[in-house]
Short mmCIF file of C-alpha atoms and ligand atoms in Angstrom, two decimals:
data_model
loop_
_atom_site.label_atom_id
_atom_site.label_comp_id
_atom_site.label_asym_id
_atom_site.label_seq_id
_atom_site.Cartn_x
_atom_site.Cartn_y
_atom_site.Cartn_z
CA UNK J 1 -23.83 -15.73 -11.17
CA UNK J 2 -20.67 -16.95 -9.31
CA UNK J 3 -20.29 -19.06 -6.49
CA UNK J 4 -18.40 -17.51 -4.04
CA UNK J 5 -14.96 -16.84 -4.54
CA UNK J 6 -11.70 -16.98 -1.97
CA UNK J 7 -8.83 -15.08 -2.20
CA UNK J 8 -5.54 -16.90 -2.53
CA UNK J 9 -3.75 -14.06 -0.26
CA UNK J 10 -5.52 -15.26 2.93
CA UNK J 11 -8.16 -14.14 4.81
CA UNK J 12 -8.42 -11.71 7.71
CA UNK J 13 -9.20 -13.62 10.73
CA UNK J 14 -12.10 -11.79 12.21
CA UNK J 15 -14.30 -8.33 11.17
CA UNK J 16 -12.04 -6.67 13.78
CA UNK J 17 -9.02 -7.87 12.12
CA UNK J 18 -10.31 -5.98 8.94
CA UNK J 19 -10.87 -2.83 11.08
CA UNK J 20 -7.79 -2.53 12.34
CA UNK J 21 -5.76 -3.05 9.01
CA UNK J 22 -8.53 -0.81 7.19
CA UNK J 23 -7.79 1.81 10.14
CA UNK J 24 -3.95 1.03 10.10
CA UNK J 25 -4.21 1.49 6.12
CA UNK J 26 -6.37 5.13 6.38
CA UNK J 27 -4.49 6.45 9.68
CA UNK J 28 -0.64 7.69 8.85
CA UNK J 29 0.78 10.60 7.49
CA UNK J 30 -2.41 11.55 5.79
CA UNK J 31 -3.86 12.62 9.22
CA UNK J 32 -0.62 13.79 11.33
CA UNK J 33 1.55 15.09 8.89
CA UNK J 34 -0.34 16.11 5.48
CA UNK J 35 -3.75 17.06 7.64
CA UNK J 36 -2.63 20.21 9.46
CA UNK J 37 -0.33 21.59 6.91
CA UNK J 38 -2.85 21.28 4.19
CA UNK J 39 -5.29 22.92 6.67
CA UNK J 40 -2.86 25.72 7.18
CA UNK J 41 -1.70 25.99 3.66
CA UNK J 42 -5.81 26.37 2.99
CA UNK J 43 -6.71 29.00 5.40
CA UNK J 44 -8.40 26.72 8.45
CA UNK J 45 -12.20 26.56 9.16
CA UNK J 46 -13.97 26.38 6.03
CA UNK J 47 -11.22 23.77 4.65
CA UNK J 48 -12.25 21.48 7.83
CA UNK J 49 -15.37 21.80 7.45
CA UNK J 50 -15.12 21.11 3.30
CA UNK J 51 -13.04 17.86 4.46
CA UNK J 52 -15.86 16.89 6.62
CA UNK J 53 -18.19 17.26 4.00
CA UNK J 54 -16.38 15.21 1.47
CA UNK J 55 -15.85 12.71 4.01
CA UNK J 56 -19.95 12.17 4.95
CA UNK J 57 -20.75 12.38 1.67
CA UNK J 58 -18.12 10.86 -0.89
CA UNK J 59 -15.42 9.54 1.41
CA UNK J 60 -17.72 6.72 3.67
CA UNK J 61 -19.74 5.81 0.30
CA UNK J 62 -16.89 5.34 -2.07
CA UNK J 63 -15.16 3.02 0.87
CA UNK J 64 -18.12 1.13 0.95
CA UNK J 65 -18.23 0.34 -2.57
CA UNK J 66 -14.49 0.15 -2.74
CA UNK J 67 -14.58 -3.03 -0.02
CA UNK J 68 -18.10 -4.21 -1.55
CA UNK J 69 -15.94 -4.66 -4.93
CA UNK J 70 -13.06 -5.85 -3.40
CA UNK J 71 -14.88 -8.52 -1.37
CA UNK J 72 -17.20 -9.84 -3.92
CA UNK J 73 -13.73 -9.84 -6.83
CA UNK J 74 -11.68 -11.14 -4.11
CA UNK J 75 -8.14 -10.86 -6.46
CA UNK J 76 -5.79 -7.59 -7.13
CA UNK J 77 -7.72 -4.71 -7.76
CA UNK J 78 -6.94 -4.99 -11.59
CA UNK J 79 -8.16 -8.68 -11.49
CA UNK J 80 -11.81 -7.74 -9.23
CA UNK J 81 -12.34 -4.62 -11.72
CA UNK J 82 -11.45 -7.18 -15.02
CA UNK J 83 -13.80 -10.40 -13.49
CA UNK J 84 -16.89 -8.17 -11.87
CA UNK J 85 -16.90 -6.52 -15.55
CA UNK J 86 -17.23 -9.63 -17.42
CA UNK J 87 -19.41 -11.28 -14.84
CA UNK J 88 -21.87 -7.62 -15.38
CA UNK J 89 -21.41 -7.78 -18.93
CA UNK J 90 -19.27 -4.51 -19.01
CA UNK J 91 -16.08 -3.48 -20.50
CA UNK J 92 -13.21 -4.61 -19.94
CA UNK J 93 -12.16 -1.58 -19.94
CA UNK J 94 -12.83 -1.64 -16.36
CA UNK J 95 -9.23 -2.89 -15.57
CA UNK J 96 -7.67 0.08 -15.98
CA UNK J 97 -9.12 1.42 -12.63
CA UNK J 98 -6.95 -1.15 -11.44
CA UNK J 99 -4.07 0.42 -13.37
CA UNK J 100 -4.74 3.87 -12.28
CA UNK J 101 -4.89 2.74 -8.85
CA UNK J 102 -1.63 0.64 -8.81
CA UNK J 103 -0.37 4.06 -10.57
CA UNK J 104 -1.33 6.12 -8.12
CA UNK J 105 0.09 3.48 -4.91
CA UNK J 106 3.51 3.67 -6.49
CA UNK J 107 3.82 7.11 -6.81
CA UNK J 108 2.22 7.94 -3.20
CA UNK J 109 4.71 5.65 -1.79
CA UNK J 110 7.48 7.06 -3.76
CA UNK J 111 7.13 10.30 -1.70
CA UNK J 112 5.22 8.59 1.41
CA UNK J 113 8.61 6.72 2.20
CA UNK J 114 10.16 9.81 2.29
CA UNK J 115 8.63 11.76 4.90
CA UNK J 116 8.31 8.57 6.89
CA UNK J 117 11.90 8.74 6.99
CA UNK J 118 11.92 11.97 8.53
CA UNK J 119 9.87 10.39 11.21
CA UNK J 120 12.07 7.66 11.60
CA UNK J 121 15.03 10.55 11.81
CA UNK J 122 12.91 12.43 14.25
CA UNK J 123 12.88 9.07 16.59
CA UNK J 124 16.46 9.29 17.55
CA UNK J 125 16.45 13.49 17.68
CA UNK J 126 14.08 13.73 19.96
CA UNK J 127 15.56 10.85 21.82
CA UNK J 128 19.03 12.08 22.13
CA UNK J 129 17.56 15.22 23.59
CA UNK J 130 18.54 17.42 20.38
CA UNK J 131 15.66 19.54 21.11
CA UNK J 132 15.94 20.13 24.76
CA UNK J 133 15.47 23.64 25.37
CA UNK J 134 16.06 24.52 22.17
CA UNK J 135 13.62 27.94 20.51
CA UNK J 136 11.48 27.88 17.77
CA UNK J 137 14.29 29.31 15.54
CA UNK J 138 16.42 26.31 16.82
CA UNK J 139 14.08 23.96 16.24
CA UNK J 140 12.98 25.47 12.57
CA UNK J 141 16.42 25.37 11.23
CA UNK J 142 17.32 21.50 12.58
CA UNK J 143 14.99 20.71 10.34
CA UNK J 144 15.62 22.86 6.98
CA UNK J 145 19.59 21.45 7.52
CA UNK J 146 17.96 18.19 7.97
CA UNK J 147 16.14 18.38 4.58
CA UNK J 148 18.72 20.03 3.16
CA UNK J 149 21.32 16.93 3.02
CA UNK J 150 20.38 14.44 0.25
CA UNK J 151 22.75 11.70 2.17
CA UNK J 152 20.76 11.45 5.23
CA UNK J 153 17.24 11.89 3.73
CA UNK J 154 17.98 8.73 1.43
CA UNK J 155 19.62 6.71 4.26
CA UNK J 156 16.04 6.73 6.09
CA UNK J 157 13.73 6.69 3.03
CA UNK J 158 15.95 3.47 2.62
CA UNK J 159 15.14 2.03 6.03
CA UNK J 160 11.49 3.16 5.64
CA UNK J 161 10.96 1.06 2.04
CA UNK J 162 12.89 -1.96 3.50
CA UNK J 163 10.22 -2.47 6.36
CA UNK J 164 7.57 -1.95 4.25
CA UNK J 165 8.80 -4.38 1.84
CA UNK J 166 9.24 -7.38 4.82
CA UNK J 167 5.98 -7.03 6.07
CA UNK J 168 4.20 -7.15 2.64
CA UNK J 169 6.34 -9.90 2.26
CA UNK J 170 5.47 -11.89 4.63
CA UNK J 171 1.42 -11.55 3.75
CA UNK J 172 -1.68 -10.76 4.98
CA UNK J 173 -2.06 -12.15 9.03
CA UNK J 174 1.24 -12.60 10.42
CA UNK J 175 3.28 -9.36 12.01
CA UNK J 176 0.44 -7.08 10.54
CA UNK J 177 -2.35 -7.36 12.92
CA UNK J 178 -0.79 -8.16 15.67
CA UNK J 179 1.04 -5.07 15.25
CA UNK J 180 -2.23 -2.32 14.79
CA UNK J 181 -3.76 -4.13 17.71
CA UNK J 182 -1.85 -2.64 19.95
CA UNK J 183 -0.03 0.43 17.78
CA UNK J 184 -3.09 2.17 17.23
CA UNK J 185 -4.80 2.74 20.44
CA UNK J 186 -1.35 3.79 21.78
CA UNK J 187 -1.18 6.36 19.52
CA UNK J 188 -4.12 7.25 20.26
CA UNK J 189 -3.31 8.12 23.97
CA UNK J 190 -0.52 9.78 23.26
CA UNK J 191 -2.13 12.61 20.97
CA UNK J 192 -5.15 13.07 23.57
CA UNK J 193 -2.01 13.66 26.09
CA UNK J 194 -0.52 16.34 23.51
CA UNK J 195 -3.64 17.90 22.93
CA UNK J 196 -3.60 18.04 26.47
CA UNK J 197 -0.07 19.60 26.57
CA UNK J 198 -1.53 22.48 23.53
CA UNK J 199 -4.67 23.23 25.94
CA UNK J 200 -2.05 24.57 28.15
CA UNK J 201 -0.60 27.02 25.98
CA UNK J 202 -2.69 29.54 26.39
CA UNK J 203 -3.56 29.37 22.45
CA UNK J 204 -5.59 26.69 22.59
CA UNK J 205 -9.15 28.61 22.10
CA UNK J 206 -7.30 30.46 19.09
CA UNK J 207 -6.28 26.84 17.02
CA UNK J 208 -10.33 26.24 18.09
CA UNK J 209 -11.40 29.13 16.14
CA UNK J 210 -8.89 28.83 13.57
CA UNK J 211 -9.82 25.07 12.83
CA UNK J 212 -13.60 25.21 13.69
CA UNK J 213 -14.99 29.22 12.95
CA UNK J 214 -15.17 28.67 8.82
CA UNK J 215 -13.94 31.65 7.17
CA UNK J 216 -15.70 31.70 3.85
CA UNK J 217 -14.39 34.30 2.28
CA UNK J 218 -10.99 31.54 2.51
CA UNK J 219 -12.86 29.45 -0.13
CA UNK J 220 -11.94 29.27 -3.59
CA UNK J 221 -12.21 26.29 -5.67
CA UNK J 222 -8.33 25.31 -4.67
CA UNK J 223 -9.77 24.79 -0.93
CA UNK J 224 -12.48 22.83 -2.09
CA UNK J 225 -10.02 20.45 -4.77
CA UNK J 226 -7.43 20.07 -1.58
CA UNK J 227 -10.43 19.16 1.15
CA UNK J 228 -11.58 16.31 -1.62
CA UNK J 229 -8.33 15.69 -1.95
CA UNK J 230 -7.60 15.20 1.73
CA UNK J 231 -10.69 12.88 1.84
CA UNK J 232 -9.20 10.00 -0.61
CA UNK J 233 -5.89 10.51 0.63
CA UNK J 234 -6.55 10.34 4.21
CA UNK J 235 -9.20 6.94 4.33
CA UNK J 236 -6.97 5.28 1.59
CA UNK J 237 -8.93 5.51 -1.48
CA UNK J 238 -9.43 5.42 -5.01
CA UNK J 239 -6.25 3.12 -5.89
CA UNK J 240 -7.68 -0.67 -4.22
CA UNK J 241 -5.64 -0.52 -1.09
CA UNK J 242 -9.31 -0.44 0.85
CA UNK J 243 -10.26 -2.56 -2.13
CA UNK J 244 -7.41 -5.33 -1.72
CA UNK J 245 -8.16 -5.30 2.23
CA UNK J 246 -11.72 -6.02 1.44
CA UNK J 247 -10.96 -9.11 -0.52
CA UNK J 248 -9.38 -10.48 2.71
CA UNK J 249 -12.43 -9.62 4.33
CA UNK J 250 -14.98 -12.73 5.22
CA UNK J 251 -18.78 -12.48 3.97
CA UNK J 252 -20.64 -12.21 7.49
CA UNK J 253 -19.07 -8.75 8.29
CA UNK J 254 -20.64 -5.55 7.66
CA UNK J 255 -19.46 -3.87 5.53
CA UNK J 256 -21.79 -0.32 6.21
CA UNK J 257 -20.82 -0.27 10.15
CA UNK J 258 -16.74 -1.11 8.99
CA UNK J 259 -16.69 1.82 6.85
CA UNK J 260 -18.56 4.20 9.30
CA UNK J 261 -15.80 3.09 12.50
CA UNK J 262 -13.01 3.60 9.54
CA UNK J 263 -13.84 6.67 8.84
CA UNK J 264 -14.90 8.15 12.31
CA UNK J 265 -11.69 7.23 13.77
CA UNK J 266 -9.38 8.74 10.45
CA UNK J 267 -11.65 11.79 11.04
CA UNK J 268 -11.11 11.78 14.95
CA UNK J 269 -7.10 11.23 14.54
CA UNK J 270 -6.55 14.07 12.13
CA UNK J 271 -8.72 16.53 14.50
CA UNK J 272 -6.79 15.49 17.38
CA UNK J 273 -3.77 16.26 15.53
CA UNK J 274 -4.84 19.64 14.36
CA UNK J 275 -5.89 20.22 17.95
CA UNK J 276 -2.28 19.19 19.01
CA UNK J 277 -0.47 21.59 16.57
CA UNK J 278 -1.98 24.64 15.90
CA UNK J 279 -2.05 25.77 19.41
CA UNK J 280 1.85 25.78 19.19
CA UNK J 281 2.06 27.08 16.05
CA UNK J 282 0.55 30.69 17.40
CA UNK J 283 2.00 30.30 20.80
CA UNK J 284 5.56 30.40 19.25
CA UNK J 285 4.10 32.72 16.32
CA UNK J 286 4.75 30.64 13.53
CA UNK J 287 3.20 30.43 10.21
CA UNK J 288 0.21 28.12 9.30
CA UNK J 289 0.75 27.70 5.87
CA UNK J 290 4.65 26.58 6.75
CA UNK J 291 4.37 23.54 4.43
CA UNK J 292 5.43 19.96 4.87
CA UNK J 293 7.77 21.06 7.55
CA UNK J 294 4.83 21.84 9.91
CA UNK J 295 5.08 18.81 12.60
CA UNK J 296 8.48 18.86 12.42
CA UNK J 297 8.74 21.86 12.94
CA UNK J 298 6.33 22.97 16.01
CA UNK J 299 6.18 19.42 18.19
CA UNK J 300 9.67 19.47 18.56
CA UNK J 301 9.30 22.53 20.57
CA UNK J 302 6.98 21.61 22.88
CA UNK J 303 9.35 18.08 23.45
CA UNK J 304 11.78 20.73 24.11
CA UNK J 305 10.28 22.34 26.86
CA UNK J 306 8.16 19.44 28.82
CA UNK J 307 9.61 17.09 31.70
CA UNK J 308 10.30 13.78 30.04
CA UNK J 309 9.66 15.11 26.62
CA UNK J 310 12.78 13.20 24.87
CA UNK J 311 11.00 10.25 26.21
CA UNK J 312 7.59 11.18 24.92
CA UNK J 313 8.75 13.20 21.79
CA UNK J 314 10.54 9.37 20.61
CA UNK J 315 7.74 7.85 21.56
CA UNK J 316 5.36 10.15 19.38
CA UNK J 317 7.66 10.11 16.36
CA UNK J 318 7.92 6.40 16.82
CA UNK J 319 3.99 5.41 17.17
CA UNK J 320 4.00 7.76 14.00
CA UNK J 321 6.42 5.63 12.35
CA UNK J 322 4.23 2.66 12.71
CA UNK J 323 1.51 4.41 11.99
CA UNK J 324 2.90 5.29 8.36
CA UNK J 325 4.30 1.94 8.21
CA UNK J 326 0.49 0.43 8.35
CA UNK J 327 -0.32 2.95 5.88
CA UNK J 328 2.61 1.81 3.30
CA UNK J 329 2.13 -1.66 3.45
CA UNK J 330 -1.45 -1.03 1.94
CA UNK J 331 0.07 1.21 -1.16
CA UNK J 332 2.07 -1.77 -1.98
CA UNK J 333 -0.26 -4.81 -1.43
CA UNK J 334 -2.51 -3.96 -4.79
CA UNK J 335 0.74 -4.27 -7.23
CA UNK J 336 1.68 -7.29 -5.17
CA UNK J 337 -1.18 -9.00 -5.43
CA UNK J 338 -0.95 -8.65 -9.14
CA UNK J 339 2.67 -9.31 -9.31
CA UNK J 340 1.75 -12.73 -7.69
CA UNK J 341 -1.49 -13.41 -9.48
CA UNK J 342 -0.65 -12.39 -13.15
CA UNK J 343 3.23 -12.61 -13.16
CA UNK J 344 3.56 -16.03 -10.88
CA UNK J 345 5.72 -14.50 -8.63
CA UNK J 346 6.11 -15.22 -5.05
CA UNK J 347 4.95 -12.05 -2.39
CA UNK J 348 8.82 -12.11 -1.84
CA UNK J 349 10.03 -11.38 -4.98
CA UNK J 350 6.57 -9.03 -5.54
CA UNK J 351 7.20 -7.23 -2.70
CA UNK J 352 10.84 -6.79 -3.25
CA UNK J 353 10.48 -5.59 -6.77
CA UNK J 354 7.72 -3.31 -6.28
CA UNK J 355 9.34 -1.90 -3.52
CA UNK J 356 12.30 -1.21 -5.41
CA UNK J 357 10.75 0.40 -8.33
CA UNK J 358 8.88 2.98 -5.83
CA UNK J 359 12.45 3.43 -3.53
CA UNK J 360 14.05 4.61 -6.92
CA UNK J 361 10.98 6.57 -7.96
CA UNK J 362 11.00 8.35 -4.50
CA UNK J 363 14.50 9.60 -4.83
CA UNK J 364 13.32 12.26 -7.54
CA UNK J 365 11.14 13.65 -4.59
CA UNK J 366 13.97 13.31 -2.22
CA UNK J 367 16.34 15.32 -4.47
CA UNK J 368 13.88 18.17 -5.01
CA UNK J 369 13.75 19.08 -1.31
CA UNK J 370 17.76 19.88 -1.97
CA UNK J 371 19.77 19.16 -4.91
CA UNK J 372 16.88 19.82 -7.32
CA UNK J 373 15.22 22.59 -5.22
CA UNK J 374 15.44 25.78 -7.13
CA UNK J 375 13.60 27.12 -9.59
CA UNK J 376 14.81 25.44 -13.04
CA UNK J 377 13.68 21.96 -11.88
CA UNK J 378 9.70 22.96 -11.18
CA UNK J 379 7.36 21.20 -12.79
CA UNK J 380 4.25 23.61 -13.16
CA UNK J 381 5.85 25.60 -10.30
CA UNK J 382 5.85 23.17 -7.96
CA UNK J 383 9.09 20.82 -6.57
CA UNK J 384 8.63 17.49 -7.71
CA UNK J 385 7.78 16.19 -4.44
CA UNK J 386 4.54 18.69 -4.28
CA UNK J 387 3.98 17.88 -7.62
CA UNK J 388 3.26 14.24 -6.69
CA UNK J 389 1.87 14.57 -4.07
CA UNK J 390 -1.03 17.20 -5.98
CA UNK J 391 -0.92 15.05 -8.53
CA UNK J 392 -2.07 11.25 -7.11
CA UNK J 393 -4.49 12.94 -4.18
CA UNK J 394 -6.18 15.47 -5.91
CA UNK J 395 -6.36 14.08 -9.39
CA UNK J 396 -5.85 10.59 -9.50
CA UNK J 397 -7.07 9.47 -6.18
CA UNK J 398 -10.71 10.83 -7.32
CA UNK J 399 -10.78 9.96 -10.67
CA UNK J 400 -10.37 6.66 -9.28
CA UNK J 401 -12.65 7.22 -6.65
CA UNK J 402 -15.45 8.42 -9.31
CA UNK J 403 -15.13 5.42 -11.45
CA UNK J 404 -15.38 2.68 -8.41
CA UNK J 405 -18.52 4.69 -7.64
CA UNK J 406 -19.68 4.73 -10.80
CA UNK J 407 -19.01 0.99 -11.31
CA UNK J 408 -20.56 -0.17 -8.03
CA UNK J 409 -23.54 2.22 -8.68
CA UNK J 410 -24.45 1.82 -12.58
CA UNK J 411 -22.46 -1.25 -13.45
CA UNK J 412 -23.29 -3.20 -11.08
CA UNK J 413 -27.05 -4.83 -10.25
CA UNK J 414 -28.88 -3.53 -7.72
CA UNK J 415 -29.38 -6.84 -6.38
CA UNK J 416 -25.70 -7.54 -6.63
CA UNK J 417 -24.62 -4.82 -4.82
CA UNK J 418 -27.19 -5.08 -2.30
CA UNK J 419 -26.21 -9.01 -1.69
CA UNK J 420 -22.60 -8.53 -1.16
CA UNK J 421 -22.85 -5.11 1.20
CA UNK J 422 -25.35 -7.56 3.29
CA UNK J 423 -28.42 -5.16 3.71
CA UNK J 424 -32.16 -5.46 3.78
CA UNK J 425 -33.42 -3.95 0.84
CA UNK J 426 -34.72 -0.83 2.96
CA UNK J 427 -33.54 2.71 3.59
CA UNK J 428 -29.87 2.28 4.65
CA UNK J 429 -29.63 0.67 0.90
CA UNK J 430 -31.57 3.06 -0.75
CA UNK J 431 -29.77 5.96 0.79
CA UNK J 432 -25.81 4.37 0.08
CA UNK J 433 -27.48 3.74 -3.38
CA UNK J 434 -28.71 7.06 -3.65
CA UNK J 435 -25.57 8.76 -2.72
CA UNK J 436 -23.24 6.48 -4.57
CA UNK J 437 -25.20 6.86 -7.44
CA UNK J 438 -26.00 10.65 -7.74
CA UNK J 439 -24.46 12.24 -4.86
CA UNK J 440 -20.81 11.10 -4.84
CA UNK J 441 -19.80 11.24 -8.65
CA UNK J 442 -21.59 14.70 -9.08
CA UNK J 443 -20.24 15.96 -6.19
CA UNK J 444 -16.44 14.60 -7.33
CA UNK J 445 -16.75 16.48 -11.23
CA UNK J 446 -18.40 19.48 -10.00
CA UNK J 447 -14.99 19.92 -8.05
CA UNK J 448 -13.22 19.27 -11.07
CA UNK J 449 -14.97 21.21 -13.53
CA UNK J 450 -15.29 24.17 -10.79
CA UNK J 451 -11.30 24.29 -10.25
CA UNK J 452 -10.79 24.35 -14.06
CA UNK J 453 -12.54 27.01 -14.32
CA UNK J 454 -15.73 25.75 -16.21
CA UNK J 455 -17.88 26.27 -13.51
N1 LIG M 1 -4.33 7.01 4.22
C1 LIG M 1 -2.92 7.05 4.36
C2 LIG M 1 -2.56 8.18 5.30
O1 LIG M 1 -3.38 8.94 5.68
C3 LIG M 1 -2.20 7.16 3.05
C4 LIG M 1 -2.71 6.25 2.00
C5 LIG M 1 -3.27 6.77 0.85
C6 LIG M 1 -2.66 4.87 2.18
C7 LIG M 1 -3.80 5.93 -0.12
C8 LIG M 1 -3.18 4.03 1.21
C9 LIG M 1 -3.75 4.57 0.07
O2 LIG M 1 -1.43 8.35 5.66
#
């Protein structure tokens, strides 16, 4: 057995440190953006209540074996997954989790960048008053000639990537957690005040029912693959980035109570923000399943209409930006890591480089929402955009997701497992034991298997 190991990244400097950059990491698009469309796009009530679900029951054990790995590997995801193998007496064929995960941050990224720049772009339109006064039709088509020029679209995906790559670049403590400290709780407050704003619509009870009343004659197995989906997406895993944060994390914390406050608060955010938008989107009669467009295309109204709302719309957009920002940083950190481990780089030249590689990559989805947006360039009917999105949360976020379960649950020792998460050998053990180990990856392939039709 192994002494135990530091990271040469750095450390987080406190268990609240690791909170905040786990929460920065999970909190971003995933819960204001990709939440409430996805919830439209799946009919509402039952998805919620799927995504709940998956959450309880796969989402807070899988993050608890995800920083358990992470913590007791304390290297690049590929690295932990290659050593904990070898010191378990496993395949090395472990280490390709680590490649499937640095697979899938690239990609997400690619596209992530993307629609943060449409955040960033929404900063200074909501700032300049663009939307002031403007009607739903107004504010529906700023936005389809917004994604309709290529020029624009890559000028901000540009900005986006460039910020994400100085931060990662300048490692693990400094800028970073300074920054969530005090970015997160302010976005916070401002999406209780625009839920407060929606109550006043007068179709505030409707989004209730619509979000909470489960329809289940809405579920197929689509709903159920895109709730899963949701679940990795939104709290960050399957591809290390919870995994590289716990590697920073120090051995005293606990790691149980870290993921439960993770989670809750992902959870809370994306509620709030489905609270926030679907009362507008049947006040001004628009359509749920509107697609990616859907923030963009309802908050702008209400900005419109309320006193000081060019102040507070550029203030929303921009706590969003930051928010996506914290998320980005933690799609790149895994390949970094690597980069500067395997390939004796320095987390400049990592950062740079891997930033690059996803900028270029994230053009393709850029193009698709214009150039490239009829029908001859679908992949499986889908623009590519859609398709990579699909593609990295609902297939390779939980393939990933099965496997660190699966590793942490039957690769692992009990005792080793039980050592690093820091608990008594009673029932809180037995029962993340028992779910990791029957619960989550049974759960995961019966999804699979039931949305390819075997089931
Ligand atoms: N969880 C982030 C969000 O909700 C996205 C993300 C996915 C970040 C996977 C890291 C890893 O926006």
């Amino acid at each position: 057995m192994s002494a135990r190991r530091t990271s040469i990244h750095g450390e987080w400097s406190s268990r609240f440190a690791f909170i905040l950059a786990a929460t920065g990491s999970a909190v971003g698009l995933g819960n204001i953006w990709r939440f409430p469309y996805v919830t439209g796009e799946s009919g509402g009530g039952a998805f919620v209540l799927v995504y709940l679900l998956c959450v309880a029951l796969i989402g807070i054990p899988v993050m608890m074996a995800e920083i358990l790995l992470g913590r007791r590997g304390r290297q690049s995801p590929l690295n932990t997954m290659r050593t904990l193998a070898q010191e378990e007496g496993r395949s090395p064929a472990w280490q390709y989790v680590g490649w499937l995960g640095m697979a899938a941050g690239f990609m997400i990224l690619s596209f992530y960048s993307v629609v943060a720049g449409w955040t960033l772009a929404y900063v200074v339109r909501t700032a300049t008053g663009v939307f002031e006064g403007a009607t739903a039709e107004g504010v529906q088509s700023i936005f389809t000639d917004f994604i309709a020029n290529p020029e624009g679209l890559l000028a901000w995906h540009t900005i986006f990537m460039v910020m994400t790559i100085i931060v990662v670049s300048r490692g693990v403590k400094s800028g970073l957690e300074q920054a969530v400290r005090f970015l997160m709780p302010a976005l916070f407050v401002l999406l209780i005040a625009m839920v407060g704003y929606a109550m006043n619509t007068g179709q505030f009870q409707q989004a209730v029912e619509y979000l909470f009343k489960p329809d289940f004659s809405r579920l197929d197995a689509e709903v159920v693959l895109n709730a899963m989906g949701q679940a990795f997406f939104s709290l960050s895993l399957g591809m290390g980035a919870i995994m590289i944060y716990g590697s920073y994390l120090s051995h005293t914390a606990s790691i149980t109570r870290t993921a439960v406050v993770v989670a809750g608060m992902d959870t809370l955010v994306a509620i709030l923000a489905g609270l926030a938008i679907f009362p507008l989107v049947f006040e001004y009669g628009l359509e749920p399943a509107g697609g990616p467009g859907l923030i963009f295309m309802t908050l702008p109204i209400a900005f419109g209409q309320m006193p000081g709302g060019a102040l507070f719309g550029a203030l929303f957009f921009l706590l969003l930006v930051f928010a996506a920002w914290t998320s980005a940083i933690s799609l790149l950190e895994p390949a970094v890591t690597w980069l500067v481990e395997n390939r004796g780089m320095n987390r400049v030249k990592a950062a740079a480089w891997s930033g690059l590689a996803a900028w270029v990559f994230g053009i393709l989805s850029l193009l698709s929402l214009n150039l490239w947006s009829d029908d001859r360039y679908k992949l499986f009917g889908m623009p590519f955009i859609d398709l990579v999105d699909w593609l990295t949360a609902n297939v390779m976020l939980p393939i990933g997701g099965l496997l660190i379960a699966i590793f942490a649950a039957w690769m692992m020792s009990r005792e080793a497992s039980r050592a690093e998460l820091g608990l008594a050998d009673g029932l809180g053990f037995g029962l993340w034991r028992f779910l990791v180990r029957y619960v989550t990856p049974f759960a995961i392939l019966l999804i699979f298997l039931n949305k390819i039709g075997v089931l």
